[in-house]
Amino acid sequence: MVAMLHKLATERRNERTMHLDELSVETLLTVMNEEDERVPHVIKEEVPVIARVAERAIASFKQGGRLIYLGAGTSGRLGILDAAECVPTFGVSPDMVVGLIAGGERALIKAVEGAEDSKDLAVNDLKALHLTERDTVVGIAASGRTPYVIGGLDYAREVGATTAALSCNKGSKISEHAEFKIEVETGPEVLTGSTRLKAGTAQKLVLNMISTASMIGIGKVYQNLMVDVQPTNEKLEIRAKRMIAEATGVDEQTAARYFDSSNGHVKTAIVMILADVPYAEAVERLERANGFVRDAL
């Protein structure tokens, strides 16, 4: 497997940047920008399969399952980043979207030697989460060959969980170990082999798509507003009040009043205003509608 590494698109040298060290700063940044522009176009080709993964994640959530990201190095860090952002953005428990990285938390800052080469380590990490068939596991590897990810995907399939592989090379090894394969071939990096660049950008975009679509699918969004945001600081409280005003058409003072009377819960405030009902009934409507604002009106 190591001998085949040089054949991967992400490992090849970029013909446009053979003299990178001779370019002016502005010129090399222009080249980087032009290379980055290619990423969304490549992702577009994979949207149908990304949609299917998001649909499976929605099904997992509705069954009380989780969305679990699994990766090493940059891939693992990106999974943890997306998982962490779901908590304040959508008001979910940290246990609902989980990011695992080979080597554990210390690998977030410093590489843990040998961790990504261990299939057993991934199995242990998933066992520690008490993985079940209700979960969706997304294995992430720019190269598409990381043993840690392969081990995790194999175990997830044994358990009966939904599995998806996200790589940046066509015909990747991890694709053979998952039900769904997302292969976003971003090509040679500006800096040879530095997959934190285009490959990392592609991975972040795809993970954003999966988590955002799956959260919309369980009622965490009304119109295009993140109405389950947790107003844990002044900025988020201001945003929450503005969302109430924008969703209902009331003025800022009225929105602030309903924000207070709804105990700082944006969804409840919106239903109170649009359905013209008191707090208790708005809460009851949302419960019956499984959190979907439109269904509660």
mmCIF file of C-alpha atoms in Angstrom:
data_model
loop_
_atom_site.group_PDB
_atom_site.id
_atom_site.type_symbol
_atom_site.label_atom_id
_atom_site.label_comp_id
_atom_site.label_asym_id
_atom_site.label_seq_id
_atom_site.Cartn_x
_atom_site.Cartn_y
_atom_site.Cartn_z
ATOM 1 C CA MET A 1 0.000 0.000 0.000
ATOM 2 C CA VAL A 2 2.863 2.389 0.803
ATOM 3 C CA ALA A 3 4.466 1.692 -2.564
ATOM 4 C CA MET A 4 1.265 2.832 -4.301
ATOM 5 C CA LEU A 5 1.166 6.175 -2.480
ATOM 6 C CA HIS A 6 3.013 8.061 -5.232
ATOM 7 C CA LYS A 7 0.303 7.127 -7.729
ATOM 8 C CA LEU A 8 -2.433 8.960 -5.817
ATOM 9 C CA ALA A 9 -3.616 12.249 -7.319
ATOM 10 C CA THR A 10 -3.192 13.971 -3.960
ATOM 11 C CA GLU A 11 0.475 12.930 -3.858
ATOM 12 C CA ARG A 12 1.510 13.880 -7.386
ATOM 13 C CA ARG A 13 3.412 17.073 -8.149
ATOM 14 C CA ASN A 14 1.413 19.987 -9.519
ATOM 15 C CA GLU A 15 2.808 21.053 -12.895
ATOM 16 C CA ARG A 16 1.658 24.631 -12.282
ATOM 17 C CA THR A 17 3.769 25.038 -9.166
ATOM 18 C CA MET A 18 7.110 23.432 -10.003
ATOM 19 C CA HIS A 19 8.792 26.782 -9.301
ATOM 20 C CA LEU A 20 6.712 27.722 -6.261
ATOM 21 C CA ASP A 21 9.762 28.885 -4.339
ATOM 22 C CA GLU A 22 10.600 31.416 -7.060
ATOM 23 C CA LEU A 23 7.202 33.118 -7.232
ATOM 24 C CA SER A 24 6.356 36.421 -5.598
ATOM 25 C CA VAL A 25 3.944 36.179 -2.657
ATOM 26 C CA GLU A 26 1.090 37.692 -4.633
ATOM 27 C CA THR A 27 1.660 35.394 -7.600
ATOM 28 C CA LEU A 28 1.797 32.212 -5.525
ATOM 29 C CA LEU A 29 -1.342 33.266 -3.644
ATOM 30 C CA THR A 30 -3.086 33.852 -6.959
ATOM 31 C CA VAL A 31 -2.146 30.334 -8.051
ATOM 32 C CA MET A 32 -3.400 28.909 -4.752
ATOM 33 C CA ASN A 33 -6.679 30.751 -5.174
ATOM 34 C CA GLU A 34 -7.091 29.460 -8.718
ATOM 35 C CA GLU A 35 -6.469 25.890 -7.554
ATOM 36 C CA ASP A 36 -8.969 26.292 -4.712
ATOM 37 C CA GLU A 37 -11.611 27.452 -7.199
ATOM 38 C CA ARG A 38 -11.637 23.953 -8.674
ATOM 39 C CA VAL A 39 -12.800 22.309 -5.454
ATOM 40 C CA PRO A 40 -16.553 23.142 -5.524
ATOM 41 C CA HIS A 41 -16.805 21.989 -9.139
ATOM 42 C CA VAL A 42 -15.387 18.580 -8.228
ATOM 43 C CA ILE A 43 -17.715 18.290 -5.233
ATOM 44 C CA LYS A 44 -20.713 19.011 -7.472
ATOM 45 C CA GLU A 45 -20.179 15.643 -9.177
ATOM 46 C CA GLU A 46 -20.575 13.881 -5.818
ATOM 47 C CA VAL A 47 -23.724 15.695 -4.622
ATOM 48 C CA PRO A 48 -26.067 12.731 -5.317
ATOM 49 C CA VAL A 49 -24.121 10.380 -3.048
ATOM 50 C CA ILE A 50 -23.564 13.112 -0.440
ATOM 51 C CA ALA A 51 -27.350 13.526 -0.388
ATOM 52 C CA ARG A 52 -27.838 9.823 0.295
ATOM 53 C CA VAL A 53 -25.381 9.960 3.199
ATOM 54 C CA ALA A 54 -27.210 12.969 4.651
ATOM 55 C CA GLU A 55 -30.516 11.118 4.320
ATOM 56 C CA ARG A 56 -29.060 8.184 6.230
ATOM 57 C CA ALA A 57 -27.796 10.560 8.917
ATOM 58 C CA ILE A 58 -31.310 11.994 9.216
ATOM 59 C CA ALA A 59 -32.662 8.464 9.626
ATOM 60 C CA SER A 60 -30.046 7.805 12.303
ATOM 61 C CA PHE A 61 -31.032 10.909 14.256
ATOM 62 C CA LYS A 62 -34.718 10.015 14.075
ATOM 63 C CA GLN A 63 -33.906 6.600 15.570
ATOM 64 C CA GLY A 64 -31.867 8.107 18.376
ATOM 65 C CA GLY A 65 -28.593 7.342 16.595
ATOM 66 C CA ARG A 66 -25.582 9.536 15.877
ATOM 67 C CA LEU A 67 -23.424 10.890 13.081
ATOM 68 C CA ILE A 68 -19.829 9.858 13.730
ATOM 69 C CA TYR A 69 -16.785 11.138 11.853
ATOM 70 C CA LEU A 70 -13.612 9.066 11.851
ATOM 71 C CA GLY A 71 -10.218 10.200 10.571
ATOM 72 C CA ALA A 72 -6.512 10.771 11.189
ATOM 73 C CA GLY A 73 -4.482 13.970 11.044
ATOM 74 C CA THR A 74 -6.112 16.816 9.138
ATOM 75 C CA SER A 75 -9.078 14.614 8.210
ATOM 76 C CA GLY A 76 -9.727 13.761 11.847
ATOM 77 C CA ARG A 77 -9.391 17.380 12.926
ATOM 78 C CA LEU A 78 -11.888 18.515 10.301
ATOM 79 C CA GLY A 79 -14.380 15.914 11.493
ATOM 80 C CA ILE A 80 -14.009 17.095 15.082
ATOM 81 C CA LEU A 81 -14.389 20.719 13.978
ATOM 82 C CA ASP A 82 -17.654 20.040 12.150
ATOM 83 C CA ALA A 83 -18.990 17.979 15.047
ATOM 84 C CA ALA A 84 -18.105 20.645 17.606
ATOM 85 C CA GLU A 85 -19.800 23.401 15.601
ATOM 86 C CA CYS A 86 -23.096 21.490 15.539
ATOM 87 C CA VAL A 87 -23.555 22.030 19.274
ATOM 88 C CA PRO A 88 -23.908 25.849 19.314
ATOM 89 C CA THR A 89 -25.298 26.132 15.774
ATOM 90 C CA PHE A 90 -28.120 23.622 16.108
ATOM 91 C CA GLY A 91 -28.490 23.291 19.871
ATOM 92 C CA VAL A 92 -27.753 19.571 19.930
ATOM 93 C CA SER A 93 -25.977 17.433 22.492
ATOM 94 C CA PRO A 94 -22.216 16.917 21.966
ATOM 95 C CA ASP A 95 -23.052 13.205 21.780
ATOM 96 C CA MET A 96 -25.211 13.591 18.666
ATOM 97 C CA VAL A 97 -22.449 14.431 16.169
ATOM 98 C CA VAL A 98 -19.097 12.988 17.235
ATOM 99 C CA GLY A 99 -15.616 13.349 15.786
ATOM 100 C CA LEU A 100 -12.949 10.709 16.380
ATOM 101 C CA ILE A 101 -9.268 11.188 15.546
ATOM 102 C CA ALA A 102 -6.540 8.569 15.543
ATOM 103 C CA GLY A 103 -4.532 9.089 18.717
ATOM 104 C CA GLY A 104 -7.304 10.834 20.643
ATOM 105 C CA GLU A 105 -7.523 14.437 21.787
ATOM 106 C CA ARG A 106 -3.765 14.948 22.013
ATOM 107 C CA ALA A 107 -3.584 14.295 18.249
ATOM 108 C CA LEU A 108 -5.534 17.507 17.693
ATOM 109 C CA ILE A 109 -2.398 19.494 18.415
ATOM 110 C CA LYS A 110 0.461 17.092 17.858
ATOM 111 C CA ALA A 111 0.796 14.036 15.645
ATOM 112 C CA VAL A 112 0.639 10.724 17.496
ATOM 113 C CA GLU A 113 3.126 8.400 15.852
ATOM 114 C CA GLY A 114 1.662 5.199 14.446
ATOM 115 C CA ALA A 115 -1.927 5.958 15.461
ATOM 116 C CA GLU A 116 -3.273 6.246 11.912
ATOM 117 C CA ASP A 117 -1.738 2.887 10.996
ATOM 118 C CA SER A 118 -3.756 0.986 13.593
ATOM 119 C CA LYS A 119 -7.065 -0.594 12.576
ATOM 120 C CA ASP A 120 -7.596 -1.884 16.114
ATOM 121 C CA LEU A 121 -7.386 1.627 17.554
ATOM 122 C CA ALA A 122 -10.418 2.679 15.530
ATOM 123 C CA VAL A 123 -12.341 -0.382 16.664
ATOM 124 C CA ASN A 124 -11.555 0.441 20.288
ATOM 125 C CA ASP A 125 -12.628 4.056 19.799
ATOM 126 C CA LEU A 126 -15.969 3.024 18.305
ATOM 127 C CA LYS A 127 -16.544 0.399 20.981
ATOM 128 C CA ALA A 128 -15.983 3.099 23.593
ATOM 129 C CA LEU A 129 -18.863 5.008 21.981
ATOM 130 C CA HIS A 130 -21.045 1.873 22.133
ATOM 131 C CA LEU A 131 -21.634 2.000 18.383
ATOM 132 C CA THR A 132 -24.984 0.558 17.237
ATOM 133 C CA GLU A 133 -26.813 -0.139 13.987
ATOM 134 C CA ARG A 134 -28.691 3.149 14.462
ATOM 135 C CA ASP A 135 -25.524 5.209 13.878
ATOM 136 C CA THR A 136 -23.984 6.603 10.687
ATOM 137 C CA VAL A 137 -20.185 6.492 10.445
ATOM 138 C CA VAL A 138 -18.281 8.634 7.943
ATOM 139 C CA GLY A 139 -14.645 7.628 7.461
ATOM 140 C CA ILE A 140 -12.473 10.505 6.213
ATOM 141 C CA ALA A 141 -9.076 10.173 4.534
ATOM 142 C CA ALA A 142 -7.648 12.438 1.850
ATOM 143 C CA SER A 143 -5.442 9.630 0.526
ATOM 144 C CA GLY A 144 -8.276 7.143 0.850
ATOM 145 C CA ARG A 145 -5.995 4.505 2.360
ATOM 146 C CA THR A 146 -5.665 5.208 6.113
ATOM 147 C CA PRO A 147 -5.753 1.924 8.109
ATOM 148 C CA TYR A 148 -7.390 3.613 11.121
ATOM 149 C CA VAL A 149 -10.326 4.603 8.923
ATOM 150 C CA ILE A 150 -10.512 1.190 7.239
ATOM 151 C CA GLY A 151 -10.591 -0.561 10.613
ATOM 152 C CA GLY A 152 -13.352 1.729 11.837
ATOM 153 C CA LEU A 153 -15.477 1.277 8.733
ATOM 154 C CA ASP A 154 -15.114 -2.508 8.852
ATOM 155 C CA TYR A 155 -16.219 -2.603 12.478
ATOM 156 C CA ALA A 156 -19.135 -0.245 11.785
ATOM 157 C CA ARG A 157 -20.336 -2.557 9.016
ATOM 158 C CA GLU A 158 -20.096 -5.547 11.339
ATOM 159 C CA VAL A 159 -22.307 -3.722 13.833
ATOM 160 C CA GLY A 160 -24.785 -2.806 11.092
ATOM 161 C CA ALA A 161 -24.274 0.954 11.141
ATOM 162 C CA THR A 162 -24.516 3.012 7.955
ATOM 163 C CA THR A 163 -21.030 3.609 6.548
ATOM 164 C CA ALA A 164 -19.677 6.248 4.173
ATOM 165 C CA ALA A 165 -16.137 6.906 2.959
ATOM 166 C CA LEU A 166 -14.928 10.415 2.103
ATOM 167 C CA SER A 167 -11.650 10.579 0.167
ATOM 168 C CA CYS A 168 -9.917 12.824 -2.349
ATOM 169 C CA ASN A 169 -8.821 10.135 -4.800
ATOM 170 C CA LYS A 170 -10.852 8.051 -7.249
ATOM 171 C CA GLY A 171 -10.873 4.316 -6.609
ATOM 172 C CA SER A 172 -9.734 4.826 -3.034
ATOM 173 C CA LYS A 173 -9.135 1.930 -0.680
ATOM 174 C CA ILE A 174 -11.563 3.146 1.985
ATOM 175 C CA SER A 175 -14.374 3.208 -0.592
ATOM 176 C CA GLU A 176 -14.182 -0.585 -0.690
ATOM 177 C CA HIS A 177 -15.030 -0.691 3.011
ATOM 178 C CA ALA A 178 -18.135 1.507 3.029
ATOM 179 C CA GLU A 179 -21.692 1.385 1.761
ATOM 180 C CA PHE A 180 -21.422 4.876 0.267
ATOM 181 C CA LYS A 181 -18.313 6.278 -1.392
ATOM 182 C CA ILE A 182 -17.697 10.007 -1.769
ATOM 183 C CA GLU A 183 -14.591 10.476 -3.898
ATOM 184 C CA VAL A 184 -13.763 14.139 -4.427
ATOM 185 C CA GLU A 185 -10.597 14.035 -6.511
ATOM 186 C CA THR A 186 -9.016 17.446 -5.948
ATOM 187 C CA GLY A 187 -5.784 16.609 -7.777
ATOM 188 C CA PRO A 188 -2.180 17.522 -6.969
ATOM 189 C CA GLU A 189 -1.708 20.106 -4.241
ATOM 190 C CA VAL A 190 0.065 23.428 -4.766
ATOM 191 C CA LEU A 191 2.545 22.159 -2.181
ATOM 192 C CA THR A 192 3.115 18.505 -3.024
ATOM 193 C CA GLY A 193 1.373 16.141 -0.623
ATOM 194 C CA SER A 194 0.044 18.894 1.664
ATOM 195 C CA THR A 195 -3.534 17.647 1.799
ATOM 196 C CA ARG A 196 -4.543 20.273 4.343
ATOM 197 C CA LEU A 197 -4.916 22.507 1.260
ATOM 198 C CA LYS A 198 -7.378 21.574 -1.540
ATOM 199 C CA ALA A 199 -8.167 18.163 -0.102
ATOM 200 C CA GLY A 200 -8.806 19.632 3.339
ATOM 201 C CA THR A 201 -11.008 22.337 1.838
ATOM 202 C CA ALA A 202 -13.017 19.721 -0.035
ATOM 203 C CA GLN A 203 -13.447 17.596 3.086
ATOM 204 C CA LYS A 204 -14.650 20.558 5.121
ATOM 205 C CA LEU A 205 -17.185 21.526 2.458
ATOM 206 C CA VAL A 206 -18.560 17.988 2.239
ATOM 207 C CA LEU A 207 -18.814 17.596 6.013
ATOM 208 C CA ASN A 208 -20.579 20.972 6.206
ATOM 209 C CA MET A 209 -23.054 19.696 3.616
ATOM 210 C CA ILE A 210 -23.755 16.449 5.460
ATOM 211 C CA SER A 211 -24.215 17.972 8.899
ATOM 212 C CA THR A 212 -26.224 20.987 7.732
ATOM 213 C CA ALA A 213 -28.559 18.960 5.518
ATOM 214 C CA SER A 214 -29.099 16.366 8.233
ATOM 215 C CA MET A 215 -29.889 19.027 10.823
ATOM 216 C CA ILE A 216 -32.387 20.688 8.485
ATOM 217 C CA GLY A 217 -33.919 17.245 8.038
ATOM 218 C CA ILE A 218 -34.738 16.959 11.735
ATOM 219 C CA GLY A 219 -36.256 20.417 12.133
ATOM 220 C CA LYS A 220 -33.282 22.435 13.339
ATOM 221 C CA VAL A 221 -33.905 25.145 10.727
ATOM 222 C CA TYR A 222 -36.887 27.353 9.859
ATOM 223 C CA GLN A 223 -36.725 29.117 6.499
ATOM 224 C CA ASN A 224 -32.935 29.644 6.352
ATOM 225 C CA LEU A 225 -32.565 30.522 10.026
ATOM 226 C CA MET A 226 -30.732 28.391 12.622
ATOM 227 C CA VAL A 227 -33.610 28.609 15.077
ATOM 228 C CA ASP A 228 -32.175 26.118 17.553
ATOM 229 C CA VAL A 229 -29.089 28.255 18.158
ATOM 230 C CA GLN A 230 -28.109 28.406 21.810
ATOM 231 C CA PRO A 231 -27.843 32.092 22.884
ATOM 232 C CA THR A 232 -24.903 31.470 25.214
ATOM 233 C CA ASN A 233 -23.249 34.869 24.753
ATOM 234 C CA GLU A 234 -24.178 38.441 23.861
ATOM 235 C CA LYS A 235 -23.546 38.016 20.129
ATOM 236 C CA LEU A 236 -25.736 34.910 19.923
ATOM 237 C CA GLU A 237 -28.492 36.551 21.983
ATOM 238 C CA ILE A 238 -28.569 39.491 19.573
ATOM 239 C CA ARG A 239 -28.671 37.039 16.661
ATOM 240 C CA ALA A 240 -31.515 35.088 18.290
ATOM 241 C CA LYS A 241 -33.647 38.208 18.710
ATOM 242 C CA ARG A 242 -32.931 39.243 15.130
ATOM 243 C CA MET A 243 -34.013 35.801 13.894
ATOM 244 C CA ILE A 244 -37.327 36.144 15.723
ATOM 245 C CA ALA A 245 -37.895 39.507 14.060
ATOM 246 C CA GLU A 246 -36.888 38.265 10.604
ATOM 247 C CA ALA A 247 -39.006 35.106 10.809
ATOM 248 C CA THR A 248 -42.134 36.882 11.973
ATOM 249 C CA GLY A 249 -41.894 40.460 10.680
ATOM 250 C CA VAL A 250 -42.215 42.053 14.120
ATOM 251 C CA ASP A 251 -40.015 44.956 15.201
ATOM 252 C CA GLU A 252 -36.886 44.496 17.316
ATOM 253 C CA GLN A 253 -38.574 45.564 20.564
ATOM 254 C CA THR A 254 -41.375 43.049 20.106
ATOM 255 C CA ALA A 255 -38.872 40.327 19.193
ATOM 256 C CA ALA A 256 -36.898 41.058 22.362
ATOM 257 C CA ARG A 257 -40.049 40.826 24.450
ATOM 258 C CA TYR A 258 -40.999 37.448 23.003
ATOM 259 C CA PHE A 259 -37.403 36.261 23.390
ATOM 260 C CA ASP A 260 -37.708 36.904 27.122
ATOM 261 C CA SER A 261 -41.200 35.415 27.466
ATOM 262 C CA SER A 262 -40.121 32.266 25.625
ATOM 263 C CA ASN A 263 -37.188 31.758 28.002
ATOM 264 C CA GLY A 264 -34.755 32.569 25.234
ATOM 265 C CA HIS A 265 -36.058 29.830 22.916
ATOM 266 C CA VAL A 266 -36.229 31.124 19.344
ATOM 267 C CA LYS A 267 -38.541 28.430 17.973
ATOM 268 C CA THR A 268 -41.058 28.911 20.756
ATOM 269 C CA ALA A 269 -41.051 32.681 20.297
ATOM 270 C CA ILE A 270 -41.693 32.305 16.555
ATOM 271 C CA VAL A 271 -44.627 29.957 17.106
ATOM 272 C CA MET A 272 -46.041 32.241 19.812
ATOM 273 C CA ILE A 273 -46.040 35.153 17.372
ATOM 274 C CA LEU A 274 -47.094 33.487 14.125
ATOM 275 C CA ALA A 275 -49.729 31.198 15.673
ATOM 276 C CA ASP A 276 -50.766 33.851 18.214
ATOM 277 C CA VAL A 277 -50.667 31.395 21.102
ATOM 278 C CA PRO A 278 -49.312 31.560 24.665
ATOM 279 C CA TYR A 279 -45.994 30.038 25.706
ATOM 280 C CA ALA A 280 -47.376 26.702 26.969
ATOM 281 C CA GLU A 281 -49.318 26.034 23.773
ATOM 282 C CA ALA A 282 -46.345 26.981 21.593
ATOM 283 C CA VAL A 283 -44.185 24.472 23.480
ATOM 284 C CA GLU A 284 -46.848 21.792 23.110
ATOM 285 C CA ARG A 285 -47.215 22.465 19.390
ATOM 286 C CA LEU A 286 -43.481 22.133 18.851
ATOM 287 C CA GLU A 287 -43.398 18.870 20.783
ATOM 288 C CA ARG A 288 -46.208 17.442 18.644
ATOM 289 C CA ALA A 289 -44.409 18.628 15.508
ATOM 290 C CA ASN A 290 -41.095 17.028 16.581
ATOM 291 C CA GLY A 291 -39.455 20.453 16.568
ATOM 292 C CA PHE A 292 -40.463 21.481 13.041
ATOM 293 C CA VAL A 293 -41.640 25.087 13.212
ATOM 294 C CA ARG A 294 -43.695 24.900 10.005
ATOM 295 C CA ASP A 295 -45.618 21.893 11.284
ATOM 296 C CA ALA A 296 -46.263 23.656 14.593
ATOM 297 C CA LEU A 297 -47.984 26.647 12.964
#
